[in-house]
PDB file of C-alpha atoms in Angstrom:
ATOM      1  CA  MET W  21      -0.087   0.178  -0.014  1.00 60.00           C
ATOM      2  CA  THR W  22       1.167   3.575  -0.868  1.00 89.00           C
ATOM      3  CA  VAL W  23       0.336   6.483   1.081  1.00 96.00           C
ATOM      4  CA  GLY W  24       0.072  10.260  -0.358  1.00 98.00           C
ATOM      5  CA  VAL W  25      -1.654  13.699   0.324  1.00 98.00           C
ATOM      6  CA  ALA W  26      -4.017  16.087  -1.421  1.00 98.00           C
ATOM      7  CA  LEU W  27      -1.962  19.348  -1.738  1.00 97.00           C
ATOM      8  CA  ASN W  28      -4.534  22.498  -0.271  1.00 93.00           C
ATOM      9  CA  PRO W  29      -2.261  25.646   0.610  1.00 93.00           C
ATOM     10  CA  ILE W  30      -3.858  27.985   2.671  1.00 89.00           C
ATOM     11  CA  ASP W  31      -4.206  31.460   1.434  1.00 88.00           C
ATOM     12  CA  PRO W  32      -1.195  31.293  -0.816  1.00 93.00           C
ATOM     13  CA  THR W  33      -0.146  34.302  -2.519  1.00 96.00           C
ATOM     14  CA  ASN W  34       0.232  32.380  -5.461  1.00 97.00           C
ATOM     15  CA  GLN W  35      -1.104  28.681  -5.370  1.00 96.00           C
ATOM     16  CA  ILE W  36       1.355  27.341  -8.104  1.00 97.00           C
ATOM     17  CA  ASP W  37       4.530  28.314  -6.081  1.00 98.00           C
ATOM     18  CA  ALA W  38       2.713  27.237  -2.848  1.00 97.00           C
ATOM     19  CA  SER W  39       1.679  23.546  -4.308  1.00 98.00           C
ATOM     20  CA  VAL W  40       5.242  23.330  -5.189  1.00 98.00           C
ATOM     21  CA  GLN W  41       6.850  23.856  -2.061  1.00 98.00           C
ATOM     22  CA  LEU W  42       4.019  21.622  -0.214  1.00 98.00           C
ATOM     23  CA  ALA W  43       4.666  18.659  -2.429  1.00 98.00           C
ATOM     24  CA  LYS W  44       8.417  18.894  -1.796  1.00 98.00           C
ATOM     25  CA  GLU W  45       7.990  19.193   1.655  1.00 98.00           C
ATOM     26  CA  ALA W  46       5.612  15.835   0.928  1.00 98.00           C
ATOM     27  CA  ALA W  47       8.590  13.821  -0.794  1.00 98.00           C
ATOM     28  CA  ALA W  48      11.119  14.898   1.682  1.00 98.00           C
ATOM     29  CA  ALA W  49       8.566  13.273   4.374  1.00 97.00           C
ATOM     30  CA  GLY W  50       8.780  10.283   2.172  1.00 97.00           C
ATOM     31  CA  LEU W  51       5.118  10.224   0.673  1.00 97.00           C
ATOM     32  CA  ARG W  52       4.444   8.902  -2.612  1.00 96.00           C
ATOM     33  CA  SER W  53       2.124  10.866  -4.257  1.00 98.00           C
ATOM     34  CA  ALA W  54       0.226  14.092  -4.607  1.00 98.00           C
ATOM     35  CA  TRP W  55      -3.318  15.020  -5.500  1.00 98.00           C
ATOM     36  CA  PHE W  56      -5.219  17.652  -6.764  1.00 98.00           C
ATOM     37  CA  GLY W  57      -8.701  18.607  -6.375  1.00 96.00           C
ATOM     38  CA  GLN W  58     -10.780  20.127  -9.230  1.00 95.00           C
ATOM     39  CA  THR W  59     -13.473  22.964  -8.667  1.00 92.00           C
ATOM     40  CA  PHE W  60     -13.612  26.341 -10.573  1.00 93.00           C
ATOM     41  CA  GLY W  61     -10.363  27.180  -9.581  1.00 93.00           C
ATOM     42  CA  ALA W  62      -7.149  25.902 -10.770  1.00 95.00           C
ATOM     43  CA  ASP W  63      -6.622  23.294 -13.677  1.00 96.00           C
ATOM     44  CA  SER W  64      -5.707  20.608 -11.746  1.00 97.00           C
ATOM     45  CA  PRO W  65      -4.313  18.393 -14.522  1.00 98.00           C
ATOM     46  CA  GLN W  66      -1.715  21.478 -15.367  1.00 98.00           C
ATOM     47  CA  LEU W  67      -1.310  21.787 -11.516  1.00 98.00           C
ATOM     48  CA  ALA W  68      -0.132  18.319 -11.478  1.00 98.00           C
ATOM     49  CA  ALA W  69       1.986  18.818 -14.606  1.00 98.00           C
ATOM     50  CA  ILE W  70       3.832  21.573 -12.934  1.00 98.00           C
ATOM     51  CA  VAL W  71       4.360  20.125  -9.506  1.00 98.00           C
ATOM     52  CA  GLY W  72       4.937  16.465 -11.026  1.00 98.00           C
ATOM     53  CA  ARG W  73       7.617  18.270 -13.275  1.00 98.00           C
ATOM     54  CA  GLU W  74       9.410  19.998  -9.984  1.00 98.00           C
ATOM     55  CA  VAL W  75       9.291  17.415  -7.777  1.00 98.00           C
ATOM     56  CA  PRO W  76      10.175  13.650  -9.667  1.00 98.00           C
ATOM     57  CA  GLU W  77      10.075  11.872  -6.540  1.00 97.00           C
ATOM     58  CA  LEU W  78       6.167  12.245  -6.481  1.00 98.00           C
ATOM     59  CA  GLN W  79       3.403  10.495  -8.282  1.00 97.00           C
ATOM     60  CA  VAL W  80       0.787  12.987  -9.181  1.00 98.00           C
ATOM     61  CA  GLY W  81      -2.957  13.219  -9.884  1.00 98.00           C
ATOM     62  CA  THR W  82      -6.257  14.719 -10.144  1.00 97.00           C
ATOM     63  CA  SER W  83      -9.221  13.888  -7.796  1.00 93.00           C
ATOM     64  CA  ALA W  84     -11.280  14.431  -9.787  1.00 94.00           C
ATOM     65  CA  ILE W  85     -12.319  16.225 -12.859  1.00 97.00           C
ATOM     66  CA  PRO W  86     -16.451  16.482 -13.140  1.00 97.00           C
ATOM     67  CA  VAL W  87     -17.834  14.676 -16.715  1.00 98.00           C
ATOM     68  CA  PHE W  88     -20.222  17.245 -16.801  1.00 97.00           C
ATOM     69  CA  GLY W  89     -18.918  20.267 -18.544  1.00 95.00           C
ATOM     70  CA  ARG W  90     -15.879  18.549 -20.012  1.00 97.00           C
ATOM     71  CA  HIS W  91     -15.367  16.770 -23.323  1.00 98.00           C
ATOM     72  CA  PRO W  92     -13.164  13.713 -23.431  1.00 98.00           C
ATOM     73  CA  LEU W  93     -10.908  15.463 -26.397  1.00 98.00           C
ATOM     74  CA  VAL W  94     -10.197  17.933 -23.667  1.00 98.00           C
ATOM     75  CA  VAL W  95      -9.996  16.027 -21.188  1.00 98.00           C
ATOM     76  CA  SER W  96      -7.463  13.607 -23.118  1.00 98.00           C
ATOM     77  CA  SER W  97      -5.139  16.546 -24.095  1.00 98.00           C
ATOM     78  CA  GLN W  98      -5.035  17.614 -20.501  1.00 98.00           C
ATOM     79  CA  ALA W  99      -3.980  14.368 -19.477  1.00 98.00           C
ATOM     80  CA  GLN W 100      -1.349  13.316 -22.189  1.00 98.00           C
ATOM     81  CA  THR W 101       0.268  16.729 -21.504  1.00 98.00           C
ATOM     82  CA  ALA W 102       0.514  15.966 -17.482  1.00 98.00           C
ATOM     83  CA  GLN W 103       1.463  12.587 -18.360  1.00 98.00           C
ATOM     84  CA  ALA W 104       4.257  13.349 -21.107  1.00 97.00           C
ATOM     85  CA  ALA W 105       5.418  16.586 -18.588  1.00 98.00           C
ATOM     86  CA  THR W 106       6.058  14.061 -15.788  1.00 97.00           C
ATOM     87  CA  HIS W 107       7.496  10.940 -17.661  1.00 97.00           C
ATOM     88  CA  GLY W 108       4.525   8.713 -16.938  1.00 96.00           C
ATOM     89  CA  ARG W 109       3.653   9.523 -12.850  1.00 97.00           C
ATOM     90  CA  TYR W 110       0.324  11.148 -13.792  1.00 98.00           C
ATOM     91  CA  HIS W 111      -3.452   9.620 -13.054  1.00 98.00           C
ATOM     92  CA  LEU W 112      -6.155  11.114 -14.440  1.00 98.00           C
ATOM     93  CA  GLY W 113      -9.138  10.887 -11.763  1.00 98.00           C
ATOM     94  CA  LEU W 114     -12.846  11.559 -12.987  1.00 98.00           C
ATOM     95  CA  ALA W 115     -16.183  12.314 -11.303  1.00 97.00           C
ATOM     96  CA  LEU W 116     -19.935  12.318 -11.845  1.00 96.00           C
ATOM     97  CA  GLY W 117     -20.044  15.606 -10.092  1.00 93.00           C
ATOM     98  CA  THR W 118     -23.050  16.904  -7.919  1.00 91.00           C
ATOM     99  CA  LYS W 119     -26.549  18.499  -9.419  1.00 91.00           C
ATOM    100  CA  LEU W 120     -25.527  21.940  -7.066  1.00 89.00           C
ATOM    101  CA  LEU W 121     -22.574  22.433  -8.937  1.00 91.00           C
ATOM    102  CA  THR W 122     -23.429  21.234 -12.117  1.00 94.00           C
ATOM    103  CA  GLU W 123     -26.685  22.922 -12.919  1.00 94.00           C
ATOM    104  CA  THR W 124     -25.426  26.313 -10.769  1.00 95.00           C
ATOM    105  CA  GLY W 125     -22.219  26.438 -12.265  1.00 95.00           C
ATOM    106  CA  PHE W 126     -22.422  25.152 -16.084  1.00 94.00           C
ATOM    107  CA  GLY W 127     -26.265  25.597 -16.526  1.00 96.00           C
ATOM    108  CA  ILE W 128     -27.006  22.439 -18.004  1.00 95.00           C
ATOM    109  CA  PRO W 129     -29.140  19.447 -16.331  1.00 96.00           C
ATOM    110  CA  PHE W 130     -27.416  16.788 -14.401  1.00 95.00           C
ATOM    111  CA  GLU W 131     -28.984  14.025 -15.923  1.00 96.00           C
ATOM    112  CA  ARG W 132     -28.249  10.454 -16.585  1.00 97.00           C
ATOM    113  CA  PRO W 133     -24.731  10.737 -14.815  1.00 97.00           C
ATOM    114  CA  VAL W 134     -23.699   7.172 -14.911  1.00 97.00           C
ATOM    115  CA  ALA W 135     -24.358   6.757 -18.326  1.00 98.00           C
ATOM    116  CA  ARG W 136     -22.470   9.916 -19.299  1.00 98.00           C
ATOM    117  CA  LEU W 137     -20.089   8.154 -17.204  1.00 98.00           C
ATOM    118  CA  ARG W 138     -19.691   5.256 -19.091  1.00 98.00           C
ATOM    119  CA  GLU W 139     -19.588   6.925 -22.695  1.00 98.00           C
ATOM    120  CA  PHE W 140     -16.604   9.424 -21.255  1.00 98.00           C
ATOM    121  CA  LEU W 141     -14.772   6.610 -19.819  1.00 98.00           C
ATOM    122  CA  THR W 142     -15.114   4.636 -23.053  1.00 98.00           C
ATOM    123  CA  ALA W 143     -13.916   7.396 -25.405  1.00 98.00           C
ATOM    124  CA  VAL W 144     -11.076   8.903 -23.326  1.00 98.00           C
ATOM    125  CA  ARG W 145      -9.546   5.544 -22.663  1.00 97.00           C
ATOM    126  CA  GLN W 146      -9.337   5.414 -26.667  1.00 96.00           C
ATOM    127  CA  LEU W 147      -8.073   8.791 -26.690  1.00 97.00           C
ATOM    128  CA  THR W 148      -5.571   8.150 -24.114  1.00 97.00           C
ATOM    129  CA  GLU W 149      -4.458   4.839 -25.018  1.00 95.00           C
ATOM    130  CA  THR W 150      -4.013   5.294 -29.014  1.00 95.00           C
ATOM    131  CA  GLY W 151      -4.369   8.653 -29.590  1.00 95.00           C
ATOM    132  CA  SER W 152      -7.574   8.846 -31.661  1.00 96.00           C
ATOM    133  CA  ALA W 153     -11.171   7.943 -31.404  1.00 97.00           C
ATOM    134  CA  ASP W 154     -14.276   7.337 -33.434  1.00 97.00           C
ATOM    135  CA  TYR W 155     -17.050   7.205 -30.272  1.00 98.00           C
ATOM    136  CA  HIS W 156     -20.651   7.929 -31.576  1.00 98.00           C
ATOM    137  CA  GLY W 157     -22.654   7.404 -28.107  1.00 97.00           C
ATOM    138  CA  GLU W 158     -25.512   8.561 -27.023  1.00 97.00           C
ATOM    139  CA  LEU W 159     -24.513  11.302 -24.621  1.00 98.00           C
ATOM    140  CA  VAL W 160     -20.885  11.892 -25.856  1.00 98.00           C
ATOM    141  CA  THR W 161     -19.264  11.853 -29.370  1.00 98.00           C
ATOM    142  CA  ALA W 162     -15.340  12.018 -29.675  1.00 98.00           C
ATOM    143  CA  THR W 163     -13.935  11.383 -33.308  1.00 98.00           C
ATOM    144  CA  THR W 164     -10.174  12.640 -34.108  1.00 98.00           C
ATOM    145  CA  PRO W 165     -10.479  13.624 -37.999  1.00 97.00           C
ATOM    146  CA  ILE W 166      -6.530  14.679 -36.858  1.00 96.00           C
ATOM    147  CA  PRO W 167      -4.138  12.809 -34.433  1.00 94.00           C
ATOM    148  CA  ALA W 168      -4.528  13.719 -30.691  1.00 96.00           C
ATOM    149  CA  ARG W 169      -1.464  11.809 -29.302  1.00 96.00           C
ATOM    150  CA  VAL W 170       0.906  13.806 -27.206  1.00 97.00           C
ATOM    151  CA  PRO W 171       4.516  12.341 -28.077  1.00 96.00           C
ATOM    152  CA  GLY W 172       5.548  11.494 -24.547  1.00 96.00           C
ATOM    153  CA  ALA W 173       2.718  10.015 -22.665  1.00 95.00           C
ATOM    154  CA  GLU W 174       3.188   6.741 -24.822  1.00 83.00           C
ATOM    155  CA  SER W 175       2.585   4.869 -21.567  1.00 77.00           C
ATOM    156  CA  GLY W 176      -1.255   5.796 -21.560  1.00 88.00           C
ATOM    157  CA  VAL W 177      -2.750   7.548 -18.329  1.00 97.00           C
ATOM    158  CA  PRO W 178      -4.508   5.607 -15.735  1.00 97.00           C
ATOM    159  CA  LEU W 179      -7.981   6.131 -15.304  1.00 98.00           C
ATOM    160  CA  LEU W 180      -9.409   6.255 -11.845  1.00 98.00           C
ATOM    161  CA  VAL W 181     -13.234   7.365 -10.759  1.00 98.00           C
ATOM    162  CA  ALA W 182     -14.486   9.218  -7.631  1.00 97.00           C
ATOM    163  CA  ALA W 183     -17.201   6.184  -7.272  1.00 97.00           C
ATOM    164  CA  MET W 184     -18.691   4.974  -4.439  1.00 95.00           C
ATOM    165  CA  GLY W 185     -22.645   4.195  -5.631  1.00 95.00           C
ATOM    166  CA  PRO W 186     -23.462   0.659  -6.677  1.00 96.00           C
ATOM    167  CA  GLN W 187     -23.918   1.889 -10.391  1.00 97.00           C
ATOM    168  CA  ALA W 188     -20.688   3.957 -10.616  1.00 97.00           C
ATOM    169  CA  LEU W 189     -18.812   1.127  -9.114  1.00 98.00           C
ATOM    170  CA  ARG W 190     -19.846  -1.407 -11.822  1.00 98.00           C
ATOM    171  CA  ALA W 191     -19.050   0.865 -14.528  1.00 98.00           C
ATOM    172  CA  SER W 192     -15.732   1.873 -12.842  1.00 98.00           C
ATOM    173  CA  GLY W 193     -15.035  -1.765 -12.664  1.00 98.00           C
ATOM    174  CA  GLU W 194     -15.851  -2.488 -16.586  1.00 98.00           C
ATOM    175  CA  LEU W 195     -14.254   0.695 -17.921  1.00 98.00           C
ATOM    176  CA  ALA W 196     -11.767   2.386 -15.600  1.00 98.00           C
ATOM    177  CA  ASP W 197      -8.299   1.150 -13.542  1.00 98.00           C
ATOM    178  CA  GLY W 198      -9.632   2.093 -10.189  1.00 98.00           C
ATOM    179  CA  ILE W 199     -11.398   4.462  -7.714  1.00 98.00           C
ATOM    180  CA  LEU W 200     -11.142   7.525  -5.772  1.00 98.00           C
ATOM    181  CA  PRO W 201     -13.510   6.818  -2.829  1.00 98.00           C
ATOM    182  CA  TYR W 202     -14.065   9.767  -0.732  1.00 96.00           C
ATOM    183  CA  LEU W 203     -15.454   9.868   2.933  1.00 96.00           C
ATOM    184  CA  ALA W 204     -15.584   6.194   2.752  1.00 98.00           C
ATOM    185  CA  GLY W 205     -14.964   4.366   6.136  1.00 98.00           C
ATOM    186  CA  PRO W 206     -13.471   1.032   6.148  1.00 98.00           C
ATOM    187  CA  ARG W 207     -16.552  -0.949   6.854  1.00 98.00           C
ATOM    188  CA  ALA W 208     -18.066   0.879   3.564  1.00 98.00           C
ATOM    189  CA  LEU W 209     -15.127  -0.116   1.835  1.00 98.00           C
ATOM    190  CA  GLY W 210     -14.811  -3.743   2.830  1.00 98.00           C
ATOM    191  CA  GLU W 211     -18.398  -4.811   3.007  1.00 98.00           C
ATOM    192  CA  HIS W 212     -19.563  -2.924   0.321  1.00 97.00           C
ATOM    193  CA  ILE W 213     -17.279  -0.804  -2.211  1.00 98.00           C
ATOM    194  CA  VAL W 214     -14.305  -2.839  -2.729  1.00 98.00           C
ATOM    195  CA  PRO W 215     -16.658  -6.636  -3.159  1.00 98.00           C
ATOM    196  CA  ALA W 216     -18.335  -4.600  -5.972  1.00 98.00           C
ATOM    197  CA  LEU W 217     -15.869  -3.221  -7.872  1.00 98.00           C
ATOM    198  CA  THR W 218     -14.046  -6.165  -7.910  1.00 98.00           C
ATOM    199  CA  ALA W 219     -16.412  -8.145  -9.121  1.00 98.00           C
ATOM    200  CA  ALA W 220     -17.488  -5.722 -11.873  1.00 98.00           C
ATOM    201  CA  ALA W 221     -13.952  -5.875 -12.702  1.00 98.00           C
ATOM    202  CA  GLU W 222     -13.398  -9.784 -13.101  1.00 98.00           C
ATOM    203  CA  ALA W 223     -16.730  -9.927 -15.071  1.00 98.00           C
ATOM    204  CA  ALA W 224     -15.082  -7.579 -17.577  1.00 97.00           C
ATOM    205  CA  GLY W 225     -12.111  -9.438 -17.431  1.00 97.00           C
ATOM    206  CA  ARG W 226      -9.927  -6.870 -16.099  1.00 97.00           C
ATOM    207  CA  PRO W 227      -7.303  -6.815 -13.620  1.00 96.00           C
ATOM    208  CA  ALA W 228      -7.778  -6.274  -9.953  1.00 96.00           C
ATOM    209  CA  PRO W 229      -8.437  -2.558  -9.439  1.00 98.00           C
ATOM    210  CA  ARG W 230      -6.847   0.364  -7.539  1.00 98.00           C
ATOM    211  CA  ILE W 231      -8.650   1.279  -4.156  1.00 98.00           C
ATOM    212  CA  VAL W 232      -7.149   4.847  -3.569  1.00 98.00           C
ATOM    213  CA  ALA W 233      -9.035   5.836  -0.188  1.00 98.00           C
ATOM    214  CA  LEU W 234      -9.305   9.510  -0.080  1.00 98.00           C
ATOM    215  CA  VAL W 235      -9.202  10.192   3.966  1.00 97.00           C
ATOM    216  CA  HIS W 236      -9.847  13.166   5.724  1.00 96.00           C
ATOM    217  CA  GLY W 237      -7.432  13.316   8.502  1.00 97.00           C
ATOM    218  CA  VAL W 238      -4.773  15.140  10.540  1.00 98.00           C
ATOM    219  CA  VAL W 239      -2.337  14.138  13.696  1.00 98.00           C
ATOM    220  CA  THR W 240      -2.942  16.581  16.577  1.00 97.00           C
ATOM    221  CA  ASP W 241      -3.497  16.837  20.470  1.00 96.00           C
ATOM    222  CA  ASP W 242      -6.260  19.055  20.170  1.00 95.00           C
ATOM    223  CA  VAL W 243      -8.923  16.676  18.943  1.00 96.00           C
ATOM    224  CA  ASP W 244     -11.824  18.893  19.603  1.00 96.00           C
ATOM    225  CA  ALA W 245     -10.731  21.962  17.965  1.00 94.00           C
ATOM    226  CA  VAL W 246     -10.072  19.576  14.695  1.00 95.00           C
ATOM    227  CA  ARG W 247     -13.081  17.747  14.866  1.00 96.00           C
ATOM    228  CA  SER W 248     -15.248  21.165  15.200  1.00 96.00           C
ATOM    229  CA  THR W 249     -13.477  22.668  12.106  1.00 96.00           C
ATOM    230  CA  PHE W 250     -13.989  19.566  10.452  1.00 96.00           C
ATOM    231  CA  THR W 251     -17.874  19.165  11.221  1.00 97.00           C
ATOM    232  CA  GLU W 252     -18.102  22.576   9.765  1.00 96.00           C
ATOM    233  CA  SER W 253     -15.866  22.164   6.226  1.00 94.00           C
ATOM    234  CA  LEU W 254     -17.244  18.697   5.574  1.00 96.00           C
ATOM    235  CA  ALA W 255     -21.048  19.497   6.320  1.00 96.00           C
ATOM    236  CA  PHE W 256     -21.668  20.432   2.617  1.00 93.00           C
ATOM    237  CA  TYR W 257     -21.240  16.141   1.894  1.00 94.00           C
ATOM    238  CA  GLU W 258     -23.950  15.868   3.773  1.00 95.00           C
ATOM    239  CA  GLN W 259     -26.227  17.266   1.652  1.00 91.00           C
ATOM    240  CA  ILE W 260     -25.042  15.045  -1.063  1.00 91.00           C
ATOM    241  CA  PRO W 261     -26.975  11.591  -1.330  1.00 90.00           C
ATOM    242  CA  SER W 262     -23.763   9.446  -2.752  1.00 91.00           C
ATOM    243  CA  TYR W 263     -22.118  10.941   0.387  1.00 94.00           C
ATOM    244  CA  ALA W 264     -24.643  10.553   3.210  1.00 95.00           C
ATOM    245  CA  ARG W 265     -25.302   7.139   1.970  1.00 96.00           C
ATOM    246  CA  VAL W 266     -21.890   6.273   2.153  1.00 97.00           C
ATOM    247  CA  ILE W 267     -21.085   7.941   5.263  1.00 97.00           C
ATOM    248  CA  GLY W 268     -23.879   5.512   6.779  1.00 97.00           C
ATOM    249  CA  LEU W 269     -22.505   2.835   5.456  1.00 97.00           C
ATOM    250  CA  SER W 270     -19.399   3.341   7.430  1.00 98.00           C
ATOM    251  CA  GLY W 271     -21.118   3.656  10.323  1.00 97.00           C
ATOM    252  CA  GLY W 272     -21.298   7.696  10.655  1.00 97.00           C
ATOM    253  CA  ARG W 273     -24.203  10.105  11.473  1.00 96.00           C
ATOM    254  CA  ARG W 274     -22.448  13.367  10.109  1.00 97.00           C
ATOM    255  CA  ALA W 275     -19.463  13.227   7.857  1.00 97.00           C
ATOM    256  CA  VAL W 276     -16.896  13.877  10.455  1.00 97.00           C
ATOM    257  CA  ASP W 277     -17.561  10.713  11.778  1.00 98.00           C
ATOM    258  CA  VAL W 278     -15.672   9.181   9.005  1.00 97.00           C
ATOM    259  CA  ALA W 279     -12.386  11.495   9.692  1.00 98.00           C
ATOM    260  CA  VAL W 280      -9.342  10.193  11.350  1.00 98.00           C
ATOM    261  CA  ILE W 281      -8.278  12.233  14.335  1.00 98.00           C
ATOM    262  CA  GLY W 282      -5.845  11.707  16.861  1.00 98.00           C
ATOM    263  CA  ASP W 283      -2.379  11.135  17.917  1.00 97.00           C
ATOM    264  CA  GLU W 284       0.230   8.966  15.903  1.00 98.00           C
ATOM    265  CA  LYS W 285      -0.785   5.804  17.320  1.00 98.00           C
ATOM    266  CA  LYS W 286      -4.280   6.276  16.513  1.00 98.00           C
ATOM    267  CA  VAL W 287      -4.095   7.544  12.902  1.00 98.00           C
ATOM    268  CA  ALA W 288      -1.817   4.410  12.332  1.00 98.00           C
ATOM    269  CA  ALA W 289      -4.327   2.379  13.411  1.00 98.00           C
ATOM    270  CA  GLU W 290      -6.774   3.655  10.910  1.00 97.00           C
ATOM    271  CA  VAL W 291      -4.328   3.462   8.400  1.00 97.00           C
ATOM    272  CA  ARG W 292      -3.889   0.059   8.535  1.00 97.00           C
ATOM    273  CA  ARG W 293      -7.777  -0.667   8.846  1.00 98.00           C
ATOM    274  CA  TYR W 294      -8.151   0.824   5.374  1.00 98.00           C
ATOM    275  CA  ARG W 295      -5.708  -1.519   4.085  1.00 96.00           C
ATOM    276  CA  ASP W 296      -7.296  -4.234   5.210  1.00 97.00           C
ATOM    277  CA  ALA W 297     -10.859  -3.599   4.010  1.00 98.00           C
ATOM    278  CA  GLY W 298      -9.042  -3.528   0.685  1.00 97.00           C
ATOM    279  CA  ALA W 299      -7.171   0.125  -0.132  1.00 97.00           C
ATOM    280  CA  THR W 300      -4.055  -0.304  -2.527  1.00 97.00           C
ATOM    281  CA  GLU W 301      -3.500   3.503  -1.660  1.00 97.00           C
ATOM    282  CA  VAL W 302      -4.345   5.764   1.056  1.00 98.00           C
ATOM    283  CA  VAL W 303      -4.479   9.409   0.619  1.00 98.00           C
ATOM    284  CA  PHE W 304      -4.948  12.102   3.593  1.00 98.00           C
ATOM    285  CA  SER W 305      -6.700  15.317   3.004  1.00 97.00           C
ATOM    286  CA  GLY W 306      -7.171  18.161   5.023  1.00 95.00           C
ATOM    287  CA  THR W 307      -4.098  17.756   6.870  1.00 96.00           C
ATOM    288  CA  GLU W 308      -3.438  21.779   6.659  1.00 94.00           C
ATOM    289  CA  VAL W 309      -6.542  22.697   8.820  1.00 92.00           C
ATOM    290  CA  THR W 310      -4.977  23.450  12.589  1.00 90.00           C
ATOM    291  CA  GLY W 311      -1.310  24.909  10.903  1.00 93.00           C
ATOM    292  CA  ALA W 312       1.999  23.664   9.705  1.00 94.00           C
ATOM    293  CA  ALA W 313       2.953  21.875  12.549  1.00 96.00           C
ATOM    294  CA  ASP W 314       0.112  19.559  12.636  1.00 97.00           C
ATOM    295  CA  ARG W 315       0.453  19.045   9.103  1.00 97.00           C
ATOM    296  CA  ARG W 316       4.119  18.199   8.964  1.00 97.00           C
ATOM    297  CA  ARG W 317       3.720  15.768  12.205  1.00 97.00           C
ATOM    298  CA  THR W 318       0.787  14.338  10.089  1.00 98.00           C
ATOM    299  CA  TRP W 319       3.235  13.920   7.030  1.00 98.00           C
ATOM    300  CA  GLU W 320       5.980  12.240   9.116  1.00 98.00           C
ATOM    301  CA  LEU W 321       3.785   9.617  10.151  1.00 98.00           C
ATOM    302  CA  LEU W 322       3.046   8.954   6.870  1.00 98.00           C
ATOM    303  CA  GLY W 323       5.869   8.858   5.249  1.00 97.00           C
ATOM    304  CA  GLU W 324       6.647   6.362   7.471  1.00 96.00           C
ATOM    305  CA  LEU W 325       3.766   4.187   7.136  1.00 95.00           C
ATOM    306  CA  ALA W 326       4.502   4.519   3.184  1.00 92.00           C
ATOM    307  CA  GLY W 327       8.192   3.447   3.661  1.00 76.00           C
TER     308      GLY W 327
END
């Protein structure tokens, strides 16, 4: 099992510069990967490409780009460019997104998300693996009248999906290389997510899938303060049915209930629980919430676990 972190600089003067600096610290701590979220701000494939080129010790990835409001041709170009820039260390994470952000931000209906995900994955895999596509789906069309290969990205791009529901897991097992579950505790992983994903991959004749578990957590002595901060910052996810479902399957009531907060012994034990539940990789998010000291303390422990 490898261990990484999601990088999210707090109030940076320049997000790119700050992300590169944090990535250097993560690599020095012994961590293996750095991941970047995608909202309406920085372009995550570009950010991953820059960081991966500046810090060659790290694998880099996006977690995750919503398929609504994007096109496979554009995402493939971004992903292949990042893969060439990092010499094969880039991982493309895709997501269904949410109704609220899709309809409010892009002004397009959030309809048939899993069907769109299936078609998007099919088209983007053709593009990233062959540099061409001739795909005509019901919701997505992607053709290449001129080549779409980026020299230097010949190894292809690993495709991961932020999937947790039954239909999305089935699509991911059949069409992707793995998943990026978030706010899914060990119980949900071991009893529901990993078995469903593995069964779908086996039925499709695909290799054992990667399970890159994104965990909100921090090593700290001030557990109450961190819990209070996480309770507020994670409350948004409780409004989204897919997250509310997986939090419940994990044995929680609030999103903060699946966060990992405590001293080194407690956090190490929780990381082992994720491994035992089937996670092939663990990525910690939110490590910056109580400042640099706790972040460094968290990364030091995670680096030891990664080793």
